[in-house]
Coordinates of N, CA and C in Angstrom, one line a residue:
M1 N 1.2 -1.2 0.2 CA -0.3 0.0 0.1 C 1.2 1.2 -0.2
K2 N 1.1 2.1 -0.8 CA 1.4 3.5 -1.0 C 1.0 4.4 0.4
K3 N 2.3 4.9 0.8 CA 2.1 5.7 1.7 C 0.8 7.6 1.2
Q4 N -0.1 7.7 2.4 CA -0.2 9.2 2.6 C 0.4 9.9 2.4
E5 N 0.6 11.0 1.4 CA 0.8 12.5 1.3 C 0.2 13.3 2.7
W6 N 1.0 13.6 3.3 CA -0.3 14.9 4.5 C 0.7 15.7 4.3
K7 N 0.1 17.1 4.3 CA 0.7 18.6 4.7 C 2.0 18.4 5.7
A8 N 2.6 19.3 5.0 CA 3.5 19.5 6.4 C 3.7 19.8 7.5
G9 N 4.2 19.2 8.3 CA 3.8 19.8 9.7 C 5.3 19.0 10.4
N10 N 5.3 18.5 12.4 CA 6.5 18.7 12.9 C 6.0 17.1 13.1
M11 N 6.4 15.9 12.4 CA 5.9 14.8 12.4 C 7.7 13.9 13.3
L12 N 7.8 15.0 14.2 CA 9.5 14.0 14.3 C 9.0 13.9 15.7
Y13 N 8.7 12.1 16.1 CA 8.6 12.1 17.3 C 8.7 10.8 17.2
P14 N 9.0 10.4 19.1 CA 9.1 11.0 20.0 C 10.5 11.7 20.4
L15 N 9.4 12.7 21.7 CA 10.4 14.0 21.7 C 10.6 13.6 23.3
P16 N 11.5 14.3 23.6 CA 11.6 13.8 25.3 C 11.1 14.7 25.9
A17 N 9.4 14.8 27.0 CA 9.0 15.9 27.3 C 10.2 16.2 28.9
V18 N 10.1 17.5 28.9 CA 10.6 18.0 30.2 C 9.9 19.0 30.6
L19 N 10.5 18.9 31.9 CA 9.6 19.9 33.5 C 10.6 21.2 32.8
V20 N 10.0 22.1 32.5 CA 11.3 23.2 32.8 C 10.8 24.4 33.9
S21 N 11.9 24.2 34.6 CA 12.0 25.6 35.8 C 12.3 27.0 35.4
V22 N 12.4 28.1 35.9 CA 12.3 29.8 35.4 C 11.7 29.6 36.6
A23 N 12.1 31.7 36.5 CA 12.0 32.3 38.0 C 12.3 33.6 37.2
D24 N 11.1 34.5 37.9 CA 12.0 35.5 36.8 C 12.3 36.8 37.8
R25 N 13.4 37.7 37.7 CA 13.4 38.6 39.2 C 13.6 39.0 40.4
E26 N 11.8 39.3 40.4 CA 11.1 39.1 41.8 C 11.8 37.1 42.8
G27 N 11.9 36.5 42.2 CA 11.4 34.9 42.4 C 10.7 35.2 42.4
R28 N 9.3 35.0 42.1 CA 8.5 34.1 41.4 C 8.8 33.3 40.3
D29 N 8.3 31.8 40.5 CA 8.8 30.4 39.8 C 7.8 29.9 39.0
N30 N 7.9 29.2 38.1 CA 7.0 28.3 37.3 C 8.0 27.2 36.5
L31 N 7.2 26.4 36.7 CA 7.0 24.6 35.8 C 6.0 25.2 34.4
I32 N 7.2 24.7 33.2 CA 6.4 24.4 32.3 C 6.4 23.3 31.5
T33 N 5.5 22.1 31.4 CA 6.3 21.1 30.4 C 6.7 21.6 29.4
V34 N 7.2 20.9 28.2 CA 7.8 21.6 27.1 C 8.1 20.2 26.2
A35 N 7.8 20.2 25.0 CA 8.2 18.8 24.4 C 9.4 19.4 23.0
W36 N 9.0 20.7 22.9 CA 9.8 20.8 21.7 C 11.4 21.1 22.7
A37 N 12.3 20.5 22.7 CA 13.7 20.4 23.2 C 14.4 19.7 22.5
G38 N 15.6 20.3 22.9 CA 16.9 18.8 21.9 C 18.4 19.7 22.2
T39 N 19.1 18.7 22.3 CA 20.7 19.0 22.1 C 20.8 19.6 20.7
V40 N 22.0 20.5 21.4 CA 22.4 21.3 20.0 C 23.4 21.4 19.6
C41 N 24.4 21.5 20.6 CA 25.8 21.8 20.4 C 26.4 20.8 21.3
T42 N 27.5 19.5 21.6 CA 28.3 19.3 22.2 C 29.3 20.3 23.4
N43 N 30.2 21.3 22.3 CA 31.1 21.9 23.2 C 31.2 23.3 22.7
P44 N 30.5 23.9 23.0 CA 29.9 24.0 24.3 C 28.9 23.6 24.7
P45 N 28.3 22.9 25.7 CA 27.0 21.8 25.4 C 25.6 23.3 25.8
M46 N 25.3 22.7 24.4 CA 24.4 23.7 24.2 C 23.0 22.8 23.8
V47 N 21.7 23.2 24.3 CA 20.2 22.8 24.5 C 19.4 23.8 23.6
S48 N 18.2 23.7 23.3 CA 17.4 24.6 22.7 C 16.2 24.0 23.2
I49 N 14.9 25.0 23.7 CA 13.6 24.7 24.3 C 12.8 25.7 23.3
S50 N 11.7 25.4 22.8 CA 10.8 26.2 22.2 C 9.3 26.7 22.8
V51 N 9.0 27.4 22.5 CA 7.7 28.0 24.4 C 6.9 29.4 22.5
R52 N 6.1 29.3 23.0 CA 5.1 30.0 22.5 C 5.1 31.5 23.4
P53 N 5.0 32.6 22.7 CA 5.3 33.5 23.9 C 3.8 34.4 24.9
E54 N 2.5 33.4 24.2 CA 1.7 33.7 24.9 C 2.2 32.8 26.7
R55 N 2.5 32.5 26.3 CA 2.5 30.9 27.3 C 3.4 32.2 28.7
Y56 N 2.8 31.8 30.0 CA 2.7 32.8 30.8 C 4.7 32.4 31.2
S57 N 5.3 31.4 31.2 CA 6.8 31.0 31.2 C 7.7 32.0 30.9
Y58 N 6.8 32.4 29.1 CA 7.7 33.0 28.4 C 8.7 34.5 29.0
A59 N 7.9 35.5 29.3 CA 8.0 37.0 29.9 C 9.4 36.5 31.2
M60 N 9.1 35.6 31.8 CA 10.3 34.7 32.6 C 11.4 34.3 31.8
L61 N 11.5 33.6 30.8 CA 12.4 33.5 30.1 C 13.3 34.7 29.4
R62 N 12.3 35.1 29.1 CA 13.2 36.8 28.2 C 13.7 37.7 29.0
E63 N 13.0 37.9 30.8 CA 13.3 38.5 31.3 C 15.2 38.0 31.7
T64 N 15.3 36.9 32.3 CA 16.0 36.2 33.1 C 17.2 35.8 32.0
G65 N 16.8 35.1 31.0 CA 17.6 34.2 30.1 C 18.1 33.1 30.8
E66 N 17.6 32.4 31.9 CA 17.8 31.4 32.0 C 16.5 30.5 32.3
F67 N 17.1 29.6 32.6 CA 16.1 28.0 32.8 C 16.8 26.5 33.4
V68 N 15.6 25.8 33.7 CA 17.1 24.6 33.8 C 15.4 23.4 33.3
I69 N 16.4 22.6 32.7 CA 15.4 21.7 32.5 C 16.1 20.3 33.5
N70 N 13.9 19.8 33.7 CA 14.4 18.9 34.2 C 14.2 17.6 33.4
L71 N 15.0 16.7 34.0 CA 14.1 15.4 33.1 C 12.9 14.8 33.7
T72 N 11.9 13.9 33.3 CA 10.7 13.8 33.7 C 10.8 12.5 34.0
T73 N 10.0 11.2 34.7 CA 9.7 10.3 35.0 C 8.7 9.6 34.4
E74 N 8.3 8.4 34.5 CA 6.8 7.5 34.9 C 6.5 8.3 36.5
E75 N 7.5 8.2 37.3 CA 6.6 8.8 38.6 C 6.3 10.1 38.4
L76 N 6.8 11.2 37.5 CA 6.4 12.6 37.1 C 4.9 13.0 35.8
A77 N 4.6 11.6 34.9 CA 4.1 12.0 33.9 C 2.6 12.1 34.8
F78 N 2.1 12.2 35.4 CA 1.1 13.0 35.9 C 1.4 15.1 36.5
A79 N 2.7 15.2 37.0 CA 3.1 16.8 37.2 C 2.9 17.1 35.1
T80 N 4.0 16.1 34.8 CA 4.4 16.8 33.6 C 3.2 17.3 32.7
D81 N 2.3 16.8 32.8 CA 0.9 16.7 32.2 C 0.2 17.9 32.6
Y82 N 0.6 17.7 33.7 CA -0.9 19.0 34.5 C 0.0 20.1 34.7
C83 N 1.4 20.6 34.7 CA 2.3 21.3 33.9 C 2.1 21.9 32.9
G84 N 1.9 21.1 31.6 CA 1.3 21.6 30.4 C 0.0 21.9 30.1
V85 N -1.1 21.6 30.4 CA -2.3 22.0 30.7 C -2.8 23.2 31.8
R86 N -1.9 23.5 32.8 CA -2.4 24.5 33.9 C -1.4 25.8 33.5
S87 N -1.9 27.2 33.3 CA -0.5 28.3 33.7 C -0.4 28.1 35.2
G88 N 0.5 29.2 35.3 CA 1.0 29.4 36.4 C 0.8 30.5 36.8
R89 N 0.0 31.3 35.7 CA -0.6 32.7 36.2 C -2.0 32.1 37.4
D90 N -2.1 31.0 37.4 CA -3.4 30.1 38.2 C -3.4 30.0 39.5
G91 N -1.5 30.2 40.0 CA -1.3 29.0 41.1 C 0.4 28.2 41.2
D92 N 0.4 28.1 42.1 CA 1.8 27.8 42.4 C 1.7 25.8 41.6
K93 N 2.5 25.8 40.7 CA 2.5 24.6 40.0 C 3.1 23.5 41.6
F94 N 4.7 24.2 42.6 CA 4.9 23.2 42.9 C 3.5 22.9 44.0
Q95 N 3.4 23.6 44.2 CA 2.7 23.6 45.4 C 1.4 22.2 45.6
A96 N 0.7 22.9 44.1 CA -0.2 22.0 44.2 C -0.3 20.7 43.4
L97 N 1.2 20.6 43.4 CA 1.8 19.4 43.3 C 2.6 18.5 44.7
G98 N 2.6 19.2 45.2 CA 3.7 18.8 46.2 C 5.3 19.0 45.6
L99 N 5.4 19.2 45.0 CA 6.8 19.3 44.7 C 8.2 19.6 44.8
T100 N 9.1 19.5 44.9 CA 10.1 20.3 45.9 C 11.4 21.1 45.2
R101 N 11.2 22.1 45.3 CA 12.4 23.4 45.0 C 13.1 23.4 45.6
E102 N 14.2 23.1 44.5 CA 15.7 22.7 44.9 C 16.9 24.3 44.5
A103 N 17.6 24.6 45.0 CA 18.3 25.9 44.7 C 19.8 25.5 43.3
A104 N 19.7 26.2 42.7 CA 20.7 26.2 41.7 C 21.5 26.5 42.2
S105 N 22.9 26.2 40.8 CA 24.4 26.1 41.5 C 24.4 27.9 40.8
K106 N 24.3 28.2 39.8 CA 24.3 29.3 38.6 C 23.7 29.6 38.3
V107 N 22.0 29.5 37.8 CA 20.6 30.4 37.6 C 19.8 30.9 39.2
A108 N 18.5 31.2 38.5 CA 17.9 31.9 39.8 C 16.9 30.7 39.7
A109 N 16.6 30.1 38.6 CA 15.3 29.7 38.6 C 15.8 28.2 39.6
P110 N 14.7 27.0 40.0 CA 14.9 26.2 40.8 C 15.0 25.3 39.8
L111 N 15.8 24.3 40.7 CA 16.1 22.6 40.2 C 15.1 22.6 40.5
L112 N 14.2 20.8 40.0 CA 13.0 19.9 40.4 C 13.9 19.1 41.0
G113 N 13.2 18.6 42.8 CA 13.7 17.8 43.5 C 13.5 16.3 43.3
E114 N 12.3 16.2 42.8 CA 12.0 15.0 42.2 C 12.3 14.3 40.9
S115 N 13.5 15.3 40.3 CA 13.4 14.9 39.3 C 15.6 14.5 38.9
P116 N 15.5 13.3 38.3 CA 16.7 12.6 38.0 C 18.5 13.3 37.6
V117 N 17.8 14.1 36.7 CA 19.1 15.1 35.9 C 18.3 16.6 35.7
N118 N 19.2 17.1 35.8 CA 18.5 18.9 35.7 C 19.9 19.5 35.1
L119 N 19.6 19.8 34.6 CA 20.1 20.8 33.6 C 20.2 22.4 33.4
E120 N 21.0 23.1 34.1 CA 21.0 24.6 34.8 C 21.0 25.5 33.2
C121 N 21.1 26.5 32.4 CA 20.9 27.2 31.0 C 21.3 28.5 31.5
R122 N 21.9 29.2 30.5 CA 21.2 30.7 30.0 C 20.8 30.3 28.7
V123 N 20.4 31.6 28.3 CA 20.4 31.7 27.0 C 21.1 32.3 26.0
K124 N 21.5 31.8 25.2 CA 22.3 32.7 24.3 C 21.7 33.3 23.2
Q125 N 20.9 32.4 22.6 CA 20.2 33.5 21.5 C 18.9 32.8 21.3
V126 N 17.5 33.8 21.6 CA 16.4 33.6 21.4 C 16.4 34.1 19.4
L127 N 15.9 32.3 18.5 CA 15.2 32.4 17.4 C 13.7 33.1 17.7
E128 N 13.4 33.6 17.2 CA 11.8 33.7 16.8 C 11.5 33.3 15.5
L129 N 10.3 32.5 15.8 CA 10.3 31.4 14.5 C 8.7 31.7 13.8
G130 N 8.0 31.7 14.6 CA 6.6 31.8 14.3 C 5.9 31.1 15.8
S131 N 5.0 30.5 15.7 CA 4.1 29.9 16.5 C 5.4 29.7 17.9
H132 N 6.4 29.1 17.6 CA 7.2 29.4 19.4 C 8.7 30.2 18.9
H133 N 9.4 30.8 19.7 CA 10.4 31.1 19.7 C 12.0 29.8 20.9
M134 N 12.0 29.8 20.0 CA 13.5 28.9 20.5 C 14.4 30.2 20.9
F135 N 14.9 29.3 22.2 CA 15.6 29.9 23.7 C 16.9 28.5 23.3
V136 N 18.0 29.3 22.6 CA 19.4 28.0 22.0 C 20.6 28.6 23.7
A137 N 20.3 27.9 24.4 CA 20.9 27.8 25.8 C 23.1 27.0 25.8
E138 N 23.5 27.8 26.9 CA 25.0 27.2 26.9 C 24.0 26.2 28.5
V139 N 24.2 25.3 28.3 CA 24.3 24.5 29.6 C 25.4 24.2 30.5
L140 N 25.3 24.9 31.6 CA 26.1 25.7 32.9 C 26.2 24.7 34.0
A141 N 25.7 24.1 34.2 CA 25.7 22.6 35.5 C 24.6 22.1 35.1
V142 N 25.1 20.5 35.8 CA 23.9 19.3 35.6 C 24.3 18.8 36.6
H143 N 23.5 18.1 37.3 CA 23.0 17.8 38.9 C 22.2 16.3 38.2
V144 N 23.2 15.6 39.1 CA 22.2 13.8 38.7 C 22.0 13.3 40.4
D145 N 20.9 12.2 40.6 CA 20.8 11.4 41.1 C 21.5 10.9 41.4
P146 N 22.7 9.9 42.5 CA 23.5 9.3 42.2 C 23.5 7.4 42.2
G147 N 21.8 7.5 42.7 CA 21.2 6.7 42.7 C 21.2 6.1 41.2
L148 N 21.6 6.9 40.3 CA 21.5 6.6 39.1 C 22.9 5.4 38.7
L149 N 23.9 6.0 39.4 CA 25.0 5.6 38.8 C 25.8 4.5 39.3
D150 N 26.3 3.8 38.5 CA 27.5 2.7 39.3 C 28.5 2.9 40.1
E151 N 29.3 0.9 40.5 CA 30.7 1.6 41.4 C 30.9 1.9 40.0
R152 N 31.3 2.6 38.6 CA 32.5 3.2 38.1 C 31.5 4.9 38.4
G153 N 30.8 5.6 38.4 CA 30.4 6.4 38.0 C 29.8 6.7 36.8
K154 N 28.8 5.5 36.7 CA 28.6 5.5 34.8 C 26.8 5.8 35.0
L155 N 26.3 6.7 34.4 CA 25.0 7.2 34.6 C 24.6 5.8 33.6
H156 N 23.1 5.0 34.6 CA 21.9 4.9 34.2 C 20.8 5.1 34.0
L157 N 20.3 6.4 33.5 CA 19.2 7.1 33.0 C 18.3 6.3 33.2
D158 N 18.1 5.1 32.4 CA 16.9 3.8 32.3 C 16.3 3.8 33.6
R159 N 17.2 3.6 34.8 CA 16.7 3.7 36.3 C 15.9 3.9 36.6
S160 N 15.5 5.1 36.1 CA 14.9 6.8 35.8 C 13.1 6.0 35.5
R161 N 13.1 5.6 34.6 CA 11.7 5.0 34.0 C 11.9 7.0 32.9
P162 N 12.5 7.1 32.4 CA 12.5 8.1 31.5 C 10.4 7.9 30.7
I163 N 10.6 8.8 30.3 CA 9.3 9.0 29.3 C 9.4 10.4 28.3
V164 N 8.9 9.7 27.1 CA 9.0 10.9 25.9 C 7.0 11.2 25.8
Y165 N 7.5 12.0 24.8 CA 5.8 12.6 23.9 C 6.1 12.5 23.1
S166 N 4.4 11.8 22.4 CA 3.9 11.3 21.3 C 2.6 11.7 20.4
H167 N 2.9 12.9 19.5 CA 1.4 13.0 19.1 C 0.3 13.4 20.6
G168 N 1.1 13.7 21.3 CA -0.4 14.2 22.5 C -0.2 12.7 23.7
E169 N 0.5 12.4 23.4 CA 0.5 10.9 24.8 C 2.2 10.9 25.1
Y170 N 2.0 10.4 26.3 CA 3.2 9.8 27.2 C 3.4 8.4 27.5
Y171 N 4.3 8.1 27.4 CA 5.2 6.6 26.6 C 6.5 6.6 27.7
G172 N 6.3 5.2 28.4 CA 7.6 5.3 29.3 C 8.3 4.5 27.7
L173 N 9.8 4.3 28.2 CA 10.4 3.8 27.3 C 11.3 1.9 27.5
G174 N 11.1 1.2 26.5 CA 10.6 0.3 26.1 C 12.3 -0.7 26.7
S175 N 12.9 -1.5 26.5 CA 14.2 -2.0 26.9 C 15.1 -1.9 25.7
M176 N 16.4 -1.5 26.6 CA 17.7 -1.0 25.5 C 18.0 -1.4 23.9
L177 N 18.2 -1.4 22.7 CA 18.4 -2.3 21.8 C 19.2 -2.8 21.3
G178 N 20.1 -1.5 22.2 CA 22.2 -1.5 21.6 C 22.7 -0.7 22.0
T179 N 23.7 -0.3 22.2 CA 24.7 0.8 22.3 C 25.2 1.3 21.2
F180 N 25.8 2.5 21.7 CA 26.1 3.5 20.3 C 27.3 2.2 18.8
G181 N 26.9 2.4 18.3 CA 28.0 1.7 17.3 C 28.0 0.1 17.6
Y182 N 27.3 -0.6 17.9 CA 26.5 -1.8 18.1 C 26.6 -3.0 16.6
S183 N 26.2 -1.9 16.1 CA 26.3 -2.6 14.9 C 27.4 -2.6 13.7
V184 N 28.4 -2.3 14.0 CA 29.3 -2.5 13.0 C 30.2 -2.8 14.1
K185 N 30.6 -2.9 15.3 CA 31.7 -3.9 15.7 C 31.3 -5.5 15.3
K186 N 32.9 -5.0 15.5 CA 33.8 -6.6 14.3 C 33.1 -8.3 15.8
N187 N 32.8 -8.9 15.4 CA 33.1 -10.1 16.2 C 34.4 -10.8 16.9
K188 N 34.8 -10.7 18.3 CA 36.0 -10.8 19.1 C 36.1 -12.2 19.3
R189 N 35.1 -13.3 18.7 CA 35.6 -14.6 19.2 C 36.9 -14.8 17.9
K190 N 37.5 -15.8 18.9 CA 38.7 -16.1 17.7 C 38.1 -17.7 16.9
K191 N 38.7 -17.4 15.9 CA 38.0 -18.6 15.0 C 39.2 -19.8 14.9
R192 N 38.9 -20.9 15.6 CA 39.8 -21.8 15.8 C 39.7 -22.7 15.1
G193 N 40.9 -23.7 15.1 CA 41.6 -24.8 14.0 C 42.2 -24.1 13.3
R194 N 42.7 -22.8 13.2 CA 43.1 -21.8 11.9 C 44.7 -21.6 12.6

């Protein structure tokens, strides 16, 4: 059967569903769910988030140029959805959800204590692209739950049960299928009898 051709649209799914924390200069803060987030550069470490200008958090992002990306988990799925459909104009999401604010080391926005990994970010550029504006930011610090580290210090993010977003739905991740480069690794078994 031939594939259908649809009108142009954003079909790059699934995406990480992250909770972004922001704060203004007076110390008011908010949590916003962002599914349009991604890695931009390795050196310096940079990420991007895209936010609609009418969102409550947008003015805070513009004012301070700082935010924290808080990775989400299956345990945080309800909070992730709530922070995407409720406005910070109507109340304190941290309080409403019983979530923990933790002080960041480089930015004024708080870390989400329940998140397994937090990335403190400072905006380097804002691209006004249309319905969303993209905030390209440098990662200044990363905070990792030590319970996700093995005895050698390797991160096992899968232990946190991260979630992704796809076409209006949240999903947990399945089992690992391979590691980077596994498709081209040479067979290390020695040939016998030669």
